[in-house]
CSV table of C-alpha atoms in Angstrom, one decimal:
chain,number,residue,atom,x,y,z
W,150,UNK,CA,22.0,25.7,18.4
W,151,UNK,CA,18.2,26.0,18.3
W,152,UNK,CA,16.2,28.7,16.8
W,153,UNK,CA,13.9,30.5,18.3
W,154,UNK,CA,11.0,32.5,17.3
W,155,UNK,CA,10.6,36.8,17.4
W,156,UNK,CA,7.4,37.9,16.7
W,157,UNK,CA,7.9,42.0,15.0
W,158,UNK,CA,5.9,44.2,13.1
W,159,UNK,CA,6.4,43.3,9.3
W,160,UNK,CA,7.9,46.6,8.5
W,161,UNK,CA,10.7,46.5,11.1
W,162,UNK,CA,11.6,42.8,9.8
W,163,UNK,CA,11.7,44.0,6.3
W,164,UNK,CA,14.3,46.9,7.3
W,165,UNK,CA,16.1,44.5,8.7
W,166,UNK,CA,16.4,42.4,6.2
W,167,UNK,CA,17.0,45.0,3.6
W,168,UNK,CA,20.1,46.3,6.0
W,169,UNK,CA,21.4,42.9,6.3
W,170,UNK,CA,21.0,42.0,2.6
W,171,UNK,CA,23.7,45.3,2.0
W,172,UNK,CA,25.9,43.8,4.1
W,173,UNK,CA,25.5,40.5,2.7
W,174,UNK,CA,23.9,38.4,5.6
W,175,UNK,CA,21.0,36.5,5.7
W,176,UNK,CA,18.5,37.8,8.1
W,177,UNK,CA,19.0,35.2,10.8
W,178,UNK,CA,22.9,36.0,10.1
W,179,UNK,CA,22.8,39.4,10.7
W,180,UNK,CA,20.5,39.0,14.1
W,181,UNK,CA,23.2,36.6,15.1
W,182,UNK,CA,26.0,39.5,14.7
W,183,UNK,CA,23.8,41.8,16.5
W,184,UNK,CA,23.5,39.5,19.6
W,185,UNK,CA,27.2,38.9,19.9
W,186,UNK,CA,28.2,42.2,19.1
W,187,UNK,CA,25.8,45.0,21.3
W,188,UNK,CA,26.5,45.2,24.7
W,189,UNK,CA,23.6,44.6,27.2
W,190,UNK,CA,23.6,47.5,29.6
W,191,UNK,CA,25.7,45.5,32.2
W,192,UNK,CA,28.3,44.8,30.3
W,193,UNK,CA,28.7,49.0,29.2
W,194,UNK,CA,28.4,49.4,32.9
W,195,UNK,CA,31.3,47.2,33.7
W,196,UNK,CA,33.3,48.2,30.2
W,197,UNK,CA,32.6,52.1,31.7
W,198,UNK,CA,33.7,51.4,35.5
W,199,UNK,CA,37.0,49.6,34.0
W,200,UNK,CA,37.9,53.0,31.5
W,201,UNK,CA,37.0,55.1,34.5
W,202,UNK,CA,39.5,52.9,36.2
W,203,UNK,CA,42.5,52.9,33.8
W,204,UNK,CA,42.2,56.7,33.1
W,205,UNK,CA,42.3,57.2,36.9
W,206,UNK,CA,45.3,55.3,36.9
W,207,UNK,CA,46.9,56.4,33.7
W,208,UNK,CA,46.5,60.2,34.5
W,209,UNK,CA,44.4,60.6,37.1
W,210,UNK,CA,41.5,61.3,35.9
W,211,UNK,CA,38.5,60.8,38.3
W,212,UNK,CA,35.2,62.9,38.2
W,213,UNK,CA,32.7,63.3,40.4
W,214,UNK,CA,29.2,61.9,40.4
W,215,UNK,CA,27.8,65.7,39.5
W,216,UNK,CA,30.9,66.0,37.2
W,217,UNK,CA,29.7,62.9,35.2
W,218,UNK,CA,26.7,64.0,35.0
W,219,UNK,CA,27.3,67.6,33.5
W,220,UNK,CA,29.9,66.1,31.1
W,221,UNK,CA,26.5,63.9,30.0
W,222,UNK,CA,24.4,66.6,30.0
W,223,UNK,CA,27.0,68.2,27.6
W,224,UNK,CA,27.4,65.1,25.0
W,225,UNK,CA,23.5,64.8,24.9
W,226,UNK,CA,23.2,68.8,24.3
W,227,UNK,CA,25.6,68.4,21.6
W,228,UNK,CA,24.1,65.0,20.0
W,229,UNK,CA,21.1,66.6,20.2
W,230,UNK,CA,22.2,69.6,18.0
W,231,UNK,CA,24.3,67.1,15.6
W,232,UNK,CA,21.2,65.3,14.9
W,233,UNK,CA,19.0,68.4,14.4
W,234,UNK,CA,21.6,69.2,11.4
């Protein structure tokens, strides 16, 4: 595999490396587990359209468009006030 070059502020590459010296990674080991590990938003849209699917089927479970969208409103309202503590 070839390496490639990121250009970031010092102070963010620092923090990284710092975070992945605790978990005892290298730097370039720890950006490696990041890239195979977070989801790009495609892959959370499909991983959400196939729950949505097996709860419908499971139990029947099937909201709305504007349903969805107050049950987000909630979570964020309540994230919101979990990070404010």
């Amino acid at each position: 595999m070839s390496d490639a070059n990121v250009r970031i502020p010092a102070e963010a590459r620092d923090r990284l490396a710092r975070i992945a010296s605790s978990e005892g990674m290298s730097l370039r080991g720890y950006l490696s587990h990041l890239a195979e590990t977070l989801l790009t938003p495609e892959e959370r849209a499909e991983r959400a359209e196939r729950t949505r699917v097996a709860l419908r089927e499971w139990n029947g479970y099937d909201p709305s468009a504007s349903e969805q969208a107050a049950l987000d409103a909630e979570l964020d309202r309540r994230l919101g006030e979990a990070g404010a503590r």
